[in-house]
Tab-separated table of C-alpha atoms in Angstrom:
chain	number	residue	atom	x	y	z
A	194	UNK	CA	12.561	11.239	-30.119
A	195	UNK	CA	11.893	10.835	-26.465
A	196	UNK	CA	10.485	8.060	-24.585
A	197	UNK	CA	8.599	8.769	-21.132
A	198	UNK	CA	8.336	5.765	-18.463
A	199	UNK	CA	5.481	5.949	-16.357
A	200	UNK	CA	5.980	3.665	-13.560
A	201	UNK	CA	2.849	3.400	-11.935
A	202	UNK	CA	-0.422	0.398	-12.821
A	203	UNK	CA	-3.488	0.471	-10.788
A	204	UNK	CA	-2.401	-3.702	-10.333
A	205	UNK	CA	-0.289	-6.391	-11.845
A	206	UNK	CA	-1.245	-7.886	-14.823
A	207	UNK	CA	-0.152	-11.973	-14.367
A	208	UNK	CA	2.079	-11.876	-17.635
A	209	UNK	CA	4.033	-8.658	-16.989
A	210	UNK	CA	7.472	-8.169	-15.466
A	211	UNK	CA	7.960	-4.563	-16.511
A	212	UNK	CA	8.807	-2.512	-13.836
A	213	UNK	CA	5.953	-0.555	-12.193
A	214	UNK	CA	4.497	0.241	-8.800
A	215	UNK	CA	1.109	0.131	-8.219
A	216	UNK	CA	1.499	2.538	-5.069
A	217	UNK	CA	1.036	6.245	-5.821
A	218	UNK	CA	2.814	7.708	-2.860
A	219	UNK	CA	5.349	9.165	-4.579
A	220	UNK	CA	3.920	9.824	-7.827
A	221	UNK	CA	4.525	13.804	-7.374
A	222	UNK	CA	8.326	13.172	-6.449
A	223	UNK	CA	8.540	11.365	-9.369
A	224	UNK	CA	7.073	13.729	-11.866
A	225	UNK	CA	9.626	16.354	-10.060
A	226	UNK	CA	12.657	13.821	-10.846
A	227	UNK	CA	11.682	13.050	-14.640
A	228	UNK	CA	11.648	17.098	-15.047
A	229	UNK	CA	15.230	17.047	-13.537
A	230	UNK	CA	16.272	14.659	-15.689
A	231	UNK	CA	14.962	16.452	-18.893
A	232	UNK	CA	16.937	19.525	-17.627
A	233	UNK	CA	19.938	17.216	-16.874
A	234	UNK	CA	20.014	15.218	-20.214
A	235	UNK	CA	19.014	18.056	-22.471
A	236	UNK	CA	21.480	18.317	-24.556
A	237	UNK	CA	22.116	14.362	-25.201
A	238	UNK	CA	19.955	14.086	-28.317
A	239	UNK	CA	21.777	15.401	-31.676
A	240	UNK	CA	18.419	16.666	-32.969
A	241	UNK	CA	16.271	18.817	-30.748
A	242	UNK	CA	13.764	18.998	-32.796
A	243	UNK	CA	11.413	15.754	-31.840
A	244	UNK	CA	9.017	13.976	-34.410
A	245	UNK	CA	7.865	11.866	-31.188
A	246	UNK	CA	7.002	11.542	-28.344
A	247	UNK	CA	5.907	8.707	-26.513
A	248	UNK	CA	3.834	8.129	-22.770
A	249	UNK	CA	4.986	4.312	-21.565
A	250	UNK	CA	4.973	2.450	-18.681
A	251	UNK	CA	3.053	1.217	-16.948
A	252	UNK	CA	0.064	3.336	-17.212
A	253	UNK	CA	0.528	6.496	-18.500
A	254	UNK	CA	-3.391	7.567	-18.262
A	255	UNK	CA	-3.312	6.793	-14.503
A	256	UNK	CA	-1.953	10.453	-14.563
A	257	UNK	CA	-4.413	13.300	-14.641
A	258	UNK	CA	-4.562	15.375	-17.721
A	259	UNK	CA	-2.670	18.346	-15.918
A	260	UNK	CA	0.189	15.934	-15.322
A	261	UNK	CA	0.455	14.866	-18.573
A	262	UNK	CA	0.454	18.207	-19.883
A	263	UNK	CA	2.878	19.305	-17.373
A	264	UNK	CA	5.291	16.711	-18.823
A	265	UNK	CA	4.709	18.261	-22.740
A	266	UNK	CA	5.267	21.691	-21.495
A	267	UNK	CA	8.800	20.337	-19.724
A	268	UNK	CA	9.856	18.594	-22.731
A	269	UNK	CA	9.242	22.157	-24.743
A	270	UNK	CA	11.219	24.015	-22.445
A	271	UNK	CA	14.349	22.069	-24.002
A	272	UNK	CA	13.124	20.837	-27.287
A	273	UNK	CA	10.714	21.921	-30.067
A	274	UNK	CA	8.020	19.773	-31.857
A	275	UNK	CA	8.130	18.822	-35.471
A	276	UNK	CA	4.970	19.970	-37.205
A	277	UNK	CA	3.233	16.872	-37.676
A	278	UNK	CA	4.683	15.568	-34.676
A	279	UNK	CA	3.694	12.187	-33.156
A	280	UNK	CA	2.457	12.281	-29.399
A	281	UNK	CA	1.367	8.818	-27.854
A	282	UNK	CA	-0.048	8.159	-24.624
A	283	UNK	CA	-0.553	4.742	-23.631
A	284	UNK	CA	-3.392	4.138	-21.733
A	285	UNK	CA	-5.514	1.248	-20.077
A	286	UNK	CA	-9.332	1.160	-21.295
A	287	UNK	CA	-10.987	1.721	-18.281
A	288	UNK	CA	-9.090	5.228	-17.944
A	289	UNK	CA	-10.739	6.679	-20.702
A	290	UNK	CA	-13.766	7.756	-19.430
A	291	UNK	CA	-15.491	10.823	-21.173
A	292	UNK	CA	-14.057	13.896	-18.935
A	293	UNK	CA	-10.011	12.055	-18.973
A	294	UNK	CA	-11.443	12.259	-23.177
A	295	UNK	CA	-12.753	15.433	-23.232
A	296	UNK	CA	-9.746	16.779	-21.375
A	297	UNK	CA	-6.998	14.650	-23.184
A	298	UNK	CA	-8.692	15.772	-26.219
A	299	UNK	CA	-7.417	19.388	-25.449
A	300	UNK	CA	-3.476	18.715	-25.335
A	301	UNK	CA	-1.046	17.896	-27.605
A	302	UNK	CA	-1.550	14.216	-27.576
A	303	UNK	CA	-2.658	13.094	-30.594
A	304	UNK	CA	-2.372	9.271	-30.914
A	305	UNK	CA	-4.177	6.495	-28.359
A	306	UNK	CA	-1.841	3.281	-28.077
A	307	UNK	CA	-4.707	1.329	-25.802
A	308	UNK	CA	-4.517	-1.571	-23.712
A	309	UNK	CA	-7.158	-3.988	-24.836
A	310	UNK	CA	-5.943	-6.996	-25.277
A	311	UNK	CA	-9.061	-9.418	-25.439
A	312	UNK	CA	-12.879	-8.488	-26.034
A	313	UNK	CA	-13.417	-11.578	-23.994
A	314	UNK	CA	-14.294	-11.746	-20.181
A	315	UNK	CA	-12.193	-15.024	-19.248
A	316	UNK	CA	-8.682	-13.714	-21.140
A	317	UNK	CA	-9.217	-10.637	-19.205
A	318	UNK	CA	-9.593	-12.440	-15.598
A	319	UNK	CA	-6.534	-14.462	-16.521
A	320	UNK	CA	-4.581	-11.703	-17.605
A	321	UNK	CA	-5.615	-9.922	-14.680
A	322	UNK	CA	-6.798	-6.996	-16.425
A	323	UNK	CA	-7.992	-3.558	-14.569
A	324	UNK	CA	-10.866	-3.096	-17.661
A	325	UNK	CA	-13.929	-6.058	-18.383
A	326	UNK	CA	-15.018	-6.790	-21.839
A	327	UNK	CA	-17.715	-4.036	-22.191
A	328	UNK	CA	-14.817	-1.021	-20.755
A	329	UNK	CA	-12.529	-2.914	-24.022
A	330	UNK	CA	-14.798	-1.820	-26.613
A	331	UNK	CA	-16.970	1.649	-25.627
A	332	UNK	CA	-13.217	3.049	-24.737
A	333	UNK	CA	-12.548	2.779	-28.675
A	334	UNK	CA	-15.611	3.886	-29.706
A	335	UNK	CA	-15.073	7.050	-26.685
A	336	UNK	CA	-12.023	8.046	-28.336
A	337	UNK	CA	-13.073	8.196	-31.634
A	338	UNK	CA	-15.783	10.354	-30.405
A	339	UNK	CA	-13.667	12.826	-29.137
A	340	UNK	CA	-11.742	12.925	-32.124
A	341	UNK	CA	-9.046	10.451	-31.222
A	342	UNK	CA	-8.765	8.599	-35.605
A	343	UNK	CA	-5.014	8.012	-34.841
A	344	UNK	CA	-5.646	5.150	-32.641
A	345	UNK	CA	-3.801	1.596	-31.867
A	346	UNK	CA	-4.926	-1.285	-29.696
A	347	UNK	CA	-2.848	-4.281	-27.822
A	348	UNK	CA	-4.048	-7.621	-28.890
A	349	UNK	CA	-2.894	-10.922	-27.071
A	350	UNK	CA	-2.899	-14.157	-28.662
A	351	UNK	CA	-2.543	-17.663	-27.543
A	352	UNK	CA	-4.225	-17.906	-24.162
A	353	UNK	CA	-5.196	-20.776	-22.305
A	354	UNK	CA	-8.348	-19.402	-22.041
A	355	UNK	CA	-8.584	-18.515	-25.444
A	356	UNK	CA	-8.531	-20.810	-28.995
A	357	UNK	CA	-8.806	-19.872	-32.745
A	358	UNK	CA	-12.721	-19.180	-33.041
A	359	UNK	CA	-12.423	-16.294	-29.884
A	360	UNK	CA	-9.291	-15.099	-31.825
A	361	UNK	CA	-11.461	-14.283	-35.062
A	362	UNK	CA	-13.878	-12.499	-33.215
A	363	UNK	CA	-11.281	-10.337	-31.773
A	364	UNK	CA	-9.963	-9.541	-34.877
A	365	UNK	CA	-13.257	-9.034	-36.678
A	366	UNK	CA	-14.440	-6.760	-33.595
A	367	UNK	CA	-10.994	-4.919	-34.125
A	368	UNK	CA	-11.905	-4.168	-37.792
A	369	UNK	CA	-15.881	-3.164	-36.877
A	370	UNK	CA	-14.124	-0.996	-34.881
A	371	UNK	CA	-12.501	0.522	-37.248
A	372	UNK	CA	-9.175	1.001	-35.579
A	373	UNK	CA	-5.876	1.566	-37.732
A	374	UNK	CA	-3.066	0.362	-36.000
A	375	UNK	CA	-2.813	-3.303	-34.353
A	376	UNK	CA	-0.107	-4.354	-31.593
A	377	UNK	CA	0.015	-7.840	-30.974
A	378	UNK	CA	1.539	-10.691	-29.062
A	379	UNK	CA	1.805	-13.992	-28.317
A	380	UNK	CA	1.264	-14.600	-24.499
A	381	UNK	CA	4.677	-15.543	-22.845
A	382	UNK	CA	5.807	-16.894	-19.163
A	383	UNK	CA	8.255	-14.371	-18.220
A	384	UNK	CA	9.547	-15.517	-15.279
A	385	UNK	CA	8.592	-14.465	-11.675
A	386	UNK	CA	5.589	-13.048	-12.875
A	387	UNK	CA	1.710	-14.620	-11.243
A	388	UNK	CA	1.304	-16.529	-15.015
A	389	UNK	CA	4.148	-18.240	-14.050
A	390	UNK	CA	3.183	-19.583	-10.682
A	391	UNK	CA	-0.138	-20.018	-11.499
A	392	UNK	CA	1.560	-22.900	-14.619
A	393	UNK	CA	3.984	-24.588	-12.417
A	394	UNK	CA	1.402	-25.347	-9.340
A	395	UNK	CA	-0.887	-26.651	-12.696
A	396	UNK	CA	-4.089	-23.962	-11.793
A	397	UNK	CA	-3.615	-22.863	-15.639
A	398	UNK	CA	-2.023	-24.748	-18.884
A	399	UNK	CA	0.974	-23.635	-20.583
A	400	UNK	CA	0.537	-21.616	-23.799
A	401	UNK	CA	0.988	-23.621	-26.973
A	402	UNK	CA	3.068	-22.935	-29.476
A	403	UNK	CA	1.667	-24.554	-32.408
A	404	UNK	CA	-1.869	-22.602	-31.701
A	405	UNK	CA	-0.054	-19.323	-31.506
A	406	UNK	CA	1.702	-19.923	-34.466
A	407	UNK	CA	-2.000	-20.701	-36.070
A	408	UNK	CA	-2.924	-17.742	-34.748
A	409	UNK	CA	-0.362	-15.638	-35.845
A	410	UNK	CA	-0.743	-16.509	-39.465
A	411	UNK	CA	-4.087	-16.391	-39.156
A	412	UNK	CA	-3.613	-12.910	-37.467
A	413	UNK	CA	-1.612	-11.762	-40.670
A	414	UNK	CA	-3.772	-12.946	-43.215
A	415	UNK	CA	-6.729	-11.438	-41.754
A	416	UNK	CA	-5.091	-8.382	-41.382
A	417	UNK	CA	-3.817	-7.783	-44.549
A	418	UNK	CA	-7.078	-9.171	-46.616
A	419	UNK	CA	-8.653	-5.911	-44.711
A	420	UNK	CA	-6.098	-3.467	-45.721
A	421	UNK	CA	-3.597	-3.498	-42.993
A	422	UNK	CA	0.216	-3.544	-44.218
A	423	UNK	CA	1.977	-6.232	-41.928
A	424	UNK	CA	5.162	-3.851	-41.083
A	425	UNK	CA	6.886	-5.518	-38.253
A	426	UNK	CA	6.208	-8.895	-36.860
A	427	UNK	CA	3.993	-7.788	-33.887
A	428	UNK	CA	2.839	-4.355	-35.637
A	429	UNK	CA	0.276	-3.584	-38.251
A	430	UNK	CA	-1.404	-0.311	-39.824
A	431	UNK	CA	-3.516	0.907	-41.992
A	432	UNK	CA	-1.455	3.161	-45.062
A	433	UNK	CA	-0.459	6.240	-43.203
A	434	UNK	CA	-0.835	4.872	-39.447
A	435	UNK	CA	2.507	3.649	-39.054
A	436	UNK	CA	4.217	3.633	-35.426
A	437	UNK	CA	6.879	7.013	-36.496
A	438	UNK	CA	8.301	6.225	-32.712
A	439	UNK	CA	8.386	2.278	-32.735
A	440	UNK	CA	9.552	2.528	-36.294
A	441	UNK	CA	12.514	5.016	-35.851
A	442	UNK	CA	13.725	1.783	-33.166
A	443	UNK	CA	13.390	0.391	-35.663
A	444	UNK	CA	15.869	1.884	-37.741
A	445	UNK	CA	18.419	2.108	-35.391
A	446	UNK	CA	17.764	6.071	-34.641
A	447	UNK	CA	18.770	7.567	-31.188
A	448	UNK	CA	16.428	8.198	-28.321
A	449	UNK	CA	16.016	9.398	-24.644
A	450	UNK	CA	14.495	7.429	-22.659
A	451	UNK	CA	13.159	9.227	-19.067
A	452	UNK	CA	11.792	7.417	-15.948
A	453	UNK	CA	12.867	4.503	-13.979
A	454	UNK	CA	13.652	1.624	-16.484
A	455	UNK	CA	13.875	3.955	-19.585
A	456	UNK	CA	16.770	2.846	-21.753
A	457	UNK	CA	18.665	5.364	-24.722
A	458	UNK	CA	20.534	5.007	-27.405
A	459	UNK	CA	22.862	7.240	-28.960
A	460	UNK	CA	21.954	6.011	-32.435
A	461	UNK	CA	25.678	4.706	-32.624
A	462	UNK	CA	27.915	2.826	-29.784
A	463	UNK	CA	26.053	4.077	-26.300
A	464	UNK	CA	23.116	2.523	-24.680
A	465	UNK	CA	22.370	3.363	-21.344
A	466	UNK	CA	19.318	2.434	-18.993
A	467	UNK	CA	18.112	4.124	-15.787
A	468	UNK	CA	17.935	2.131	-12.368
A	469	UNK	CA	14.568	0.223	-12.473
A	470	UNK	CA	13.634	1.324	-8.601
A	471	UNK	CA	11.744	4.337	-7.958
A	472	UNK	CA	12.718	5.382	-4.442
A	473	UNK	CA	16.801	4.871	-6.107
A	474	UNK	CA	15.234	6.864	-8.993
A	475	UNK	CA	13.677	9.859	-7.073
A	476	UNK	CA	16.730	10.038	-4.321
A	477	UNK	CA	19.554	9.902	-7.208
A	478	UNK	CA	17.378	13.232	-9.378
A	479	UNK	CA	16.202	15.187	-5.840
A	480	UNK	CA	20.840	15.131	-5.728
A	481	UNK	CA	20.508	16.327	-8.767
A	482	UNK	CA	22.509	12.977	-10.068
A	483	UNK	CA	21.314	10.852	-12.886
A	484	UNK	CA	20.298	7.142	-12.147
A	485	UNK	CA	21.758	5.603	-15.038
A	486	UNK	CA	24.163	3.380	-16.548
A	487	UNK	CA	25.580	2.354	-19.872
A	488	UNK	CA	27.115	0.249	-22.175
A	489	UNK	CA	29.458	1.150	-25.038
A	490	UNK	CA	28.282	-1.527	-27.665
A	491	UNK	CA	30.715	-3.444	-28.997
A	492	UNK	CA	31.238	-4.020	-32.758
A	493	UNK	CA	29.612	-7.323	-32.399
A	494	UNK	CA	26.672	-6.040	-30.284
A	495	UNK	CA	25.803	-3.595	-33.142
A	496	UNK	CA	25.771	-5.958	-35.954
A	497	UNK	CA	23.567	-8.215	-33.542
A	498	UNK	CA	21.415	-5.301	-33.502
A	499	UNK	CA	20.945	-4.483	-36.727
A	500	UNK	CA	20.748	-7.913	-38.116
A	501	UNK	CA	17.914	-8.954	-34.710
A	502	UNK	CA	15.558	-5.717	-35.379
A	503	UNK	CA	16.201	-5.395	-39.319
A	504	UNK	CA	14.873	-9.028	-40.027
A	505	UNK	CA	11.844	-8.298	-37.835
A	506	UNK	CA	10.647	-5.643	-40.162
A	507	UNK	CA	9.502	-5.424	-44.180
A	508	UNK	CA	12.257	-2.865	-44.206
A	509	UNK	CA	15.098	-6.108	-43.716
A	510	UNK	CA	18.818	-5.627	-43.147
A	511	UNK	CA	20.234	-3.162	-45.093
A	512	UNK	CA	23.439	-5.054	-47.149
A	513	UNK	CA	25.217	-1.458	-47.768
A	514	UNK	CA	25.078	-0.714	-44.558
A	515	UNK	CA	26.722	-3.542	-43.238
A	516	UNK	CA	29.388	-3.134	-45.332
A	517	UNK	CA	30.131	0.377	-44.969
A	518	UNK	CA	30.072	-0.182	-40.770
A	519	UNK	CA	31.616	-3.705	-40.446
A	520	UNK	CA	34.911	-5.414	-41.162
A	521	UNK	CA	35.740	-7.843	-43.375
A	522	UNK	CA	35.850	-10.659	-41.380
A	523	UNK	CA	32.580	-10.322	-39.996
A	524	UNK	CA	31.141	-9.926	-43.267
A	525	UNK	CA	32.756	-13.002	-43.960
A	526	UNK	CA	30.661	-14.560	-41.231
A	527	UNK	CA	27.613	-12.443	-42.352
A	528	UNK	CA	27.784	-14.118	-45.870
A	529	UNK	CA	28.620	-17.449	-44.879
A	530	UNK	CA	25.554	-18.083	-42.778
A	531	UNK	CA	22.804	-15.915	-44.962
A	532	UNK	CA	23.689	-18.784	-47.746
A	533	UNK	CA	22.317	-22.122	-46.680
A	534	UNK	CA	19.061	-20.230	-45.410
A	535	UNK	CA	18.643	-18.532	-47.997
A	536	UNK	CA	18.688	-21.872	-49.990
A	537	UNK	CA	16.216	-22.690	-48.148
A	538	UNK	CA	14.159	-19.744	-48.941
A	539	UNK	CA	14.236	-18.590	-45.847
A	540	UNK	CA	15.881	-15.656	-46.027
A	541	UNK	CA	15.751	-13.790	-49.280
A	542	UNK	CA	18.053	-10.965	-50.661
A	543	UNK	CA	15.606	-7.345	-52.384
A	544	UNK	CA	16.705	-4.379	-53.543
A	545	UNK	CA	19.913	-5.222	-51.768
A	546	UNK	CA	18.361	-5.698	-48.281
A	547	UNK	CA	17.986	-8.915	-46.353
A	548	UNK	CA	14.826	-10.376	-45.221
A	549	UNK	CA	12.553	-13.227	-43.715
A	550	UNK	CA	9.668	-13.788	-46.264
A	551	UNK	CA	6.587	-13.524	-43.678
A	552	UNK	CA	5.574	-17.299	-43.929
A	553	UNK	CA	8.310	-17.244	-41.455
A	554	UNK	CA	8.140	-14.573	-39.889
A	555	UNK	CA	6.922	-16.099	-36.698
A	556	UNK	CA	10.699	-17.746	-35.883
A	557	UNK	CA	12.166	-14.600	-37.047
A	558	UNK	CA	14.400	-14.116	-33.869
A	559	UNK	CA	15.355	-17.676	-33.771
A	560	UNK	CA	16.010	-17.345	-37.085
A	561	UNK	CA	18.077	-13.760	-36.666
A	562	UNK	CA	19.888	-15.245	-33.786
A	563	UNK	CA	21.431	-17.920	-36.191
A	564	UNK	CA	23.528	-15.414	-37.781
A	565	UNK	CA	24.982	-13.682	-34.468
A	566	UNK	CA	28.421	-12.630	-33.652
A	567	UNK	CA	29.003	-15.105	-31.048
């Protein structure tokens, strides 16, 4: 699978620290240097032929339809397309008006992963958000009417501007809406990001934990009592609407990641990641050089891995696998620290696969990160 990173945002939303520009000056050099990289890293991916692709960023629907099709065609010049292949373009509400629609609606792209976050005015203004309320839900109801069903939204909860009545009517919108795949997070302080600033000079509160964690149950329970499957902490689908890109991270399977930022993995021992600048970025590809660098992982990095992303899904650790990769010793470890939680019930052992029942699943990475290689 491949992974495009579009690094451009009309502005800054105050919670992110992903890397973006919202200059456009040298968005055409930059379209010119991810088709160089294609060409240079053709051959990286064992299996050519794809069962996704995926548009990130940043804002992937601040491109025109011509540029996004542009990209397909490059990525067909050096791989082919599964039949039922998965082709996601993220994109920011107030983007998808009906000729970007009517256009999209044309290309390969056949799955929406939209940036809604909130139905509400005041999360929107805190989250600095390019879209208002009204642009959150008629770009849903857009797509669908030009034939977009595989659709998935971004949902924050846990703002300071928010509590647990707005949440429900988010969620009960999202189901009127009748959209089958749900993304969505707590809000978090990254660091250096406006959010941030605006908490430590006291011009918003802090987030708090105990309502997100209401929240997030909440969330779940709603969820699945309307016929979602809860398949990964943050992620939840209708049967059938499952993430195939998220969910092959998931499961440990190799990607290339192109763009500034864009990390790969070999599905083994390599993870690389390309220079997060764009001007580096552009220079580096225009030489004909690739901006990246990488990481063999180490044997204790890898069973990190698999026991961090594995406990975040239903799917769980695989046992077998651990065995079959890992030495003695650290299965030694493995079993050793598994016990006393799993005492405590939580973490239980099915079908010979490790997992966090979901009543916990909200500290599952505090929880993973108790049985690291240190």
């Amino acid at each position: 699978m491949i992974y495009i990173h579009i690094p451009f945002c009309k502005q800054k939303c105050s919670y992110c620290n992903f890397h973006f520009s919202t200059s456009l000056n040298f968005k055409d050099e930059m379209l010119r240097a991810m088709k160089t990289e294609l060409m240079l890293r053709k051959d990286e991916l064992q299996n050519t032929r794809l069962k996704s692709l995926y548009f990130g960023g940043g804002t992937p629907s601040i491109l025109s339809v011509d540029e996004i099709n542009s990209l397909v065609d490059e990525v067909l010049h050096y791989f082919s397309f599964e039949k039922d292949i998965e082709i996601t373009l993220e994109a920011n509400p107030d983007d998808l008006d009906k000729n970007f629609l009517k256009q999209l609606s044309g290309t390969p792209v056949n799955r929406l992963s939209i940036g809604t976050q909130s139905f509400f005015e005041e999360d929107l203004k805190l989250m600095n958000r390019a879209h208002n309320a009204s642009e959150a839900e008629s770009s849903i109801k857009r797509a669908q009417d030009f034939g977009f069903e595989n659709l998935s939204i971004d949902l924050i909860y846990g703002s300071p501007t928010s509590n647990l009545e707005i949440w429900k009517e988010n969620l009960r919108k999202t189901i009127a809406l009748e959209v089958p795949h749900i993304s969505s997070y707590a809000l978090t302080v990254e660091p250096k990001t406006a959010l941030e600033n605006w908490i430590s000079k006291g011009k918003v509160k802090s987030p708090k934990e105990e309502e997100q964690n209401k929240e997030f149950y909440y969330l779940s329970d709603f969820l699945k009592d309307n016929g979602f499957e809860h398949y990964e902490v943050s992620n939840f689908a209708r049967p059938g609407f499952y993430s195939k890109h998220n969910s092959a991270y998931w499961k440990y399977q190799e990607y290339l990641g192109i763009g500034p930022s864009a990390h790969s993995y070999n599905g083994f021992d390599v993870r690389s990641w390309n220079v997060a600048n764009n001007q580096q970025y552009i220079k580096k590809l225009n030489d004909k050089i690739l901006a990246k660098e990488e990481e063999i992982l180490s044997q204790e990095d890898q069973f990190n891995e698999m026991i961090m992303i594995g406990l975040r899904t239903i799917w769980g650790v695989d046992i077998s696998g651990l065995k079959d990769k890992f030495s003695d010793t650290m299965l030694e470890h493995f079993q050793r620290e598994i016990q006393p939680k799993m005492e405590e019930g939580i973490l239980v052992i099915e079908n010979d696969h490790l997992k966090i029942p979901e009543k916990h699943w909200f500290m599952a990475d505090g929880i993973a990160s108790d049985l690291f290689l240190v």
